[in-house]
Amino acid sequence: MKKWVFSLLIIVCLSLLSNEYQAKAAANTANDSFSAATSIKFENGTARVNGELTRLSNTDIYKFTLSNAGKVDISINRNVNTQYRVTLYNSAQRELERYESALSNDNEMKLLFSQGLDAGTYYVKVEPYKGVTDQVSYTLGLKYTQSNYYEKELNNDRNTANSISINKKYYGFADTSNDYYAFTIPSNGEVKIDLSQSSTTIFEVSLLSGAGIELETYDSSFSSNTNTIIHTGLPPGNYYLRIKSKEGDLANIPYEFIVNFKANNLFEIENNGSTSFANEISPGQIKQGVISSSADVDYYRLQVEKNTNFDLYITEPKNATFKVEISDKLFNVDEEIYTEYGNGSLSKISNITLPQGIYFIKIQPSQGVSRNVQYNLRIADTFSTDITFYKDFRPGEYWVESFTWGINNNILTGDKQSNRLNPNKNITEAQMLAMVLRYAFPNEAKDSTSGQWYNNYYEMASNKKIEVTNKPNSPLRRGDVAKILAKVYTGKNMTEQESVQWLYTHDITTGINPSKPKNYNNFNPDGKITRAQAITFMYRLSQKGINPQLK
């Protein structure tokens, strides 16, 4: 019995000695080269490894592989006597990031840096940076978050720019080197680049053309807010966004951004800072633009076919004023106007008679805020905009603004023979098609010169797959109006119920009874709709910045 116990003790001791030897052997395994790097595997997105550095020149190298793109956080415990240097490399052993830990006696794990990485193999090197030269222990921690919306290094120039999608949020980590992102704008439209700011860092943000020409550059502020850093209009094409830290904390500063795009043929198109690149404007159109800086100038080109008296309108914001000039093609200034502070609405600022010819309208900041100030611009034939000319005009009616807007934009007209607007007459399908198509396609949608006046509109409806009843002179159902509006303004095919809900969602209608639920029945889809109600729907969409998307 004693011999058996003694034999068991010997076996246990030999086993412990063997395990201790294996642990020491593992700890002393040479992993000081890329070829001998120790593999790290993630479990539930995290990995942690313990190591020892035995002399100042000692290094440990680890290897990990990502099957999908994502963010990797790299942490290390702090030491009161030793600073560690941790370096991240890609599979080609090219350095991506390098940071040193701080001296501390708390021995807690601290985040050194975060990095967006594509799928692939990477290396992490740990080495002493400053401090004692005898043996020190450390713990290295990695955390992986799978996502396609993180910046992926290396992206320091246009050739290595990350490709991003518009209207999607992305995350990056800034330092003094550049982060480049490439994106495509599909059509003329409005672009807003929103950036999360930092209370400790100022970012420099630049918008570049596909050829690398700098279009706009602005600095963020010391702030914790997300702001629109760039607001402009762009034609279709390829573009780049460049971000870097400029002032304050400069290394590994997290940021979020989104390139918002909305198709809009009436928004100014940069670069329209000279007469050579002036945007075209037609009488009755409402052009939308933005003064992006104190040095920004916007030019519009107006062609006058005959001697015409015009009213000029522009938005008068609460916090900014504009200087507006009208000049002929020889750059002789015919009119110079300084606007007033207002309430943000479109205001008439001038009445001018222009002979036949080509003219330029120049808009620039005057006083107040001069950064990202939005405006609407309209020049309209005085006769056509004066709805008091019509016999059934009634001041104070809910439809006055809507009719004025519709006539100014050549969407509808009054009956010239009876000299009436007919706001309370039920709208016909032909009239509704004419209204939406004139607004969506001002250069294409015209009355037919032969046959029925509406033939061209029905042909356009067929080509653009707008569902119609082919009863041009019959009063239109409210449900059919909802479908036509949803199709033209979204470019999508919706059911009648979906179209009605779309109007509710954007507060274009309250239904027949505002006190009842906003549902399909309360919209009264089988009821009729007047000319005033139909143009009011379109006017409300315009006021909310919702423009036709139908190609």
mmCIF file of N, CA, C and O in Angstrom, residues 302-337:
data_model
loop_
_atom_site.group_PDB
_atom_site.id
_atom_site.type_symbol
_atom_site.label_atom_id
_atom_site.label_comp_id
_atom_site.label_asym_id
_atom_site.label_seq_id
_atom_site.Cartn_x
_atom_site.Cartn_y
_atom_site.Cartn_z
ATOM 1 N N LEU A 302 -29.510 83.740 -67.312
ATOM 2 C CA LEU A 302 -30.904 83.912 -67.702
ATOM 3 C C LEU A 302 -30.960 84.394 -69.149
ATOM 4 O O LEU A 302 -30.316 85.382 -69.502
ATOM 5 N N GLN A 303 -31.724 83.689 -69.976
ATOM 6 C CA GLN A 303 -31.920 84.116 -71.352
ATOM 7 C C GLN A 303 -33.324 84.704 -71.485
ATOM 8 O O GLN A 303 -34.324 84.044 -71.215
ATOM 9 N N VAL A 304 -33.384 85.960 -71.910
ATOM 10 C CA VAL A 304 -34.656 86.668 -72.074
ATOM 11 C C VAL A 304 -34.992 86.709 -73.560
ATOM 12 O O VAL A 304 -34.204 87.218 -74.365
ATOM 13 N N GLU A 305 -36.151 86.169 -73.925
ATOM 14 C CA GLU A 305 -36.534 86.052 -75.330
ATOM 15 C C GLU A 305 -37.106 87.353 -75.897
ATOM 16 O O GLU A 305 -37.014 87.611 -77.087
ATOM 17 N N LYS A 306 -37.707 88.165 -75.049
ATOM 18 C CA LYS A 306 -38.286 89.430 -75.502
ATOM 19 C C LYS A 306 -38.291 90.394 -74.330
ATOM 20 O O LYS A 306 -38.086 90.001 -73.177
ATOM 21 N N ASN A 307 -38.519 91.653 -74.621
ATOM 22 C CA ASN A 307 -38.558 92.679 -73.585
ATOM 23 C C ASN A 307 -39.592 92.289 -72.517
ATOM 24 O O ASN A 307 -40.783 92.165 -72.800
ATOM 25 N N THR A 308 -39.128 92.041 -71.278
ATOM 26 C CA THR A 308 -39.997 91.471 -70.238
ATOM 27 C C THR A 308 -39.747 92.158 -68.907
ATOM 28 O O THR A 308 -38.604 92.482 -68.561
ATOM 29 N N ASN A 309 -40.825 92.363 -68.176
ATOM 30 C CA ASN A 309 -40.727 92.883 -66.821
ATOM 31 C C ASN A 309 -40.716 91.712 -65.847
ATOM 32 O O ASN A 309 -41.602 90.857 -65.876
ATOM 33 N N PHE A 310 -39.685 91.643 -64.993
ATOM 34 C CA PHE A 310 -39.512 90.512 -64.077
ATOM 35 C C PHE A 310 -39.559 90.964 -62.631
ATOM 36 O O PHE A 310 -39.135 92.081 -62.288
ATOM 37 N N ASP A 311 -40.055 90.060 -61.777
ATOM 38 C CA ASP A 311 -39.896 90.179 -60.326
ATOM 39 C C ASP A 311 -38.801 89.211 -59.900
ATOM 40 O O ASP A 311 -38.791 88.055 -60.333
ATOM 41 N N LEU A 312 -37.897 89.685 -59.048
ATOM 42 C CA LEU A 312 -36.803 88.845 -58.537
ATOM 43 C C LEU A 312 -37.056 88.542 -57.073
ATOM 44 O O LEU A 312 -37.289 89.449 -56.265
ATOM 45 N N TYR A 313 -37.014 87.234 -56.743
ATOM 46 C CA TYR A 313 -37.251 86.775 -55.373
ATOM 47 C C TYR A 313 -36.032 86.009 -54.877
ATOM 48 O O TYR A 313 -35.378 85.297 -55.638
ATOM 49 N N ILE A 314 -35.742 86.125 -53.579
ATOM 50 C CA ILE A 314 -34.694 85.316 -52.955
ATOM 51 C C ILE A 314 -35.054 85.120 -51.487
ATOM 52 O O ILE A 314 -35.787 85.936 -50.895
ATOM 53 N N THR A 315 -34.580 84.036 -50.911
ATOM 54 C CA THR A 315 -34.800 83.775 -49.494
ATOM 55 C C THR A 315 -34.076 84.829 -48.657
ATOM 56 O O THR A 315 -32.935 85.182 -48.943
ATOM 57 N N GLU A 316 -34.749 85.322 -47.619
ATOM 58 C CA GLU A 316 -34.112 86.242 -46.681
ATOM 59 C C GLU A 316 -34.033 85.553 -45.312
ATOM 60 O O GLU A 316 -35.001 85.548 -44.549
ATOM 61 N N PRO A 317 -32.873 84.921 -45.006
ATOM 62 C CA PRO A 317 -32.729 84.196 -43.733
ATOM 63 C C PRO A 317 -32.710 85.143 -42.535
ATOM 64 O O PRO A 317 -32.512 86.357 -42.677
ATOM 65 N N LYS A 318 -32.870 84.561 -41.355
ATOM 66 C CA LYS A 318 -32.843 85.343 -40.122
ATOM 67 C C LYS A 318 -31.432 85.819 -39.779
ATOM 68 O O LYS A 318 -31.267 86.851 -39.121
ATOM 69 N N ASN A 319 -30.414 85.059 -40.221
ATOM 70 C CA ASN A 319 -29.065 85.323 -39.735
ATOM 71 C C ASN A 319 -28.070 85.713 -40.826
ATOM 72 O O ASN A 319 -26.860 85.699 -40.608
ATOM 73 N N ALA A 320 -28.553 86.050 -42.029
ATOM 74 C CA ALA A 320 -27.622 86.385 -43.108
ATOM 75 C C ALA A 320 -28.318 87.257 -44.145
ATOM 76 O O ALA A 320 -29.537 87.203 -44.309
ATOM 77 N N THR A 321 -27.520 88.060 -44.843
ATOM 78 C CA THR A 321 -28.027 88.842 -45.969
ATOM 79 C C THR A 321 -27.146 88.579 -47.186
ATOM 80 O O THR A 321 -26.007 88.113 -47.063
ATOM 81 N N PHE A 322 -27.687 88.874 -48.365
ATOM 82 C CA PHE A 322 -26.973 88.632 -49.619
ATOM 83 C C PHE A 322 -26.814 89.936 -50.402
ATOM 84 O O PHE A 322 -27.603 90.879 -50.250
ATOM 85 N N LYS A 323 -25.803 89.952 -51.245
ATOM 86 C CA LYS A 323 -25.680 90.969 -52.283
ATOM 87 C C LYS A 323 -26.018 90.288 -53.606
ATOM 88 O O LYS A 323 -25.424 89.271 -53.951
ATOM 89 N N VAL A 324 -26.988 90.827 -54.339
ATOM 90 C CA VAL A 324 -27.452 90.229 -55.595
ATOM 91 C C VAL A 324 -27.240 91.241 -56.724
ATOM 92 O O VAL A 324 -27.683 92.398 -56.619
ATOM 93 N N GLU A 325 -26.571 90.806 -57.777
ATOM 94 C CA GLU A 325 -26.333 91.664 -58.930
ATOM 95 C C GLU A 325 -26.920 91.033 -60.189
ATOM 96 O O GLU A 325 -26.845 89.815 -60.373
ATOM 97 N N ILE A 326 -27.506 91.860 -61.051
ATOM 98 C CA ILE A 326 -27.941 91.418 -62.372
ATOM 99 C C ILE A 326 -27.124 92.191 -63.402
ATOM 100 O O ILE A 326 -27.098 93.431 -63.387
ATOM 101 N N SER A 327 -26.430 91.471 -64.267
ATOM 102 C CA SER A 327 -25.586 92.124 -65.274
ATOM 103 C C SER A 327 -25.848 91.500 -66.637
ATOM 104 O O SER A 327 -26.320 90.354 -66.736
ATOM 105 N N ASP A 328 -25.526 92.254 -67.700
ATOM 106 C CA ASP A 328 -25.694 91.714 -69.045
ATOM 107 C C ASP A 328 -24.450 90.929 -69.446
ATOM 108 O O ASP A 328 -23.503 90.790 -68.659
ATOM 109 N N LYS A 329 -24.439 90.424 -70.677
ATOM 110 C CA LYS A 329 -23.339 89.562 -71.107
ATOM 111 C C LYS A 329 -22.020 90.315 -71.254
ATOM 112 O O LYS A 329 -20.954 89.692 -71.352
ATOM 113 N N LEU A 330 -22.087 91.661 -71.253
ATOM 114 C CA LEU A 330 -20.864 92.478 -71.277
ATOM 115 C C LEU A 330 -20.449 92.858 -69.859
ATOM 116 O O LEU A 330 -19.541 93.667 -69.670
ATOM 117 N N PHE A 331 -21.137 92.254 -68.881
ATOM 118 C CA PHE A 331 -20.857 92.433 -67.452
ATOM 119 C C PHE A 331 -21.167 93.841 -66.955
ATOM 120 O O PHE A 331 -20.633 94.288 -65.946
ATOM 121 N N ASN A 332 -22.046 94.531 -67.663
ATOM 122 C CA ASN A 332 -22.547 95.812 -67.177
ATOM 123 C C ASN A 332 -23.638 95.538 -66.155
ATOM 124 O O ASN A 332 -24.615 94.834 -66.458
ATOM 125 N N VAL A 333 -23.503 96.073 -64.950
ATOM 126 C CA VAL A 333 -24.455 95.799 -63.877
ATOM 127 C C VAL A 333 -25.713 96.628 -64.085
ATOM 128 O O VAL A 333 -25.670 97.867 -64.120
ATOM 129 N N ASP A 334 -26.846 95.943 -64.267
ATOM 130 C CA ASP A 334 -28.131 96.619 -64.434
ATOM 131 C C ASP A 334 -28.819 96.855 -63.095
ATOM 132 O O ASP A 334 -29.630 97.773 -62.980
ATOM 133 N N GLU A 335 -28.541 95.998 -62.139
ATOM 134 C CA GLU A 335 -29.222 96.095 -60.841
ATOM 135 C C GLU A 335 -28.308 95.538 -59.761
ATOM 136 O O GLU A 335 -27.639 94.506 -59.945
ATOM 137 N N GLU A 336 -28.252 96.218 -58.612
ATOM 138 C CA GLU A 336 -27.477 95.753 -57.455
ATOM 139 C C GLU A 336 -28.358 95.881 -56.228
ATOM 140 O O GLU A 336 -28.822 96.972 -55.905
ATOM 141 N N ILE A 337 -28.614 94.754 -55.555
ATOM 142 C CA ILE A 337 -29.541 94.738 -54.422
ATOM 143 C C ILE A 337 -28.862 94.119 -53.214
ATOM 144 O O ILE A 337 -28.174 93.092 -53.327
#
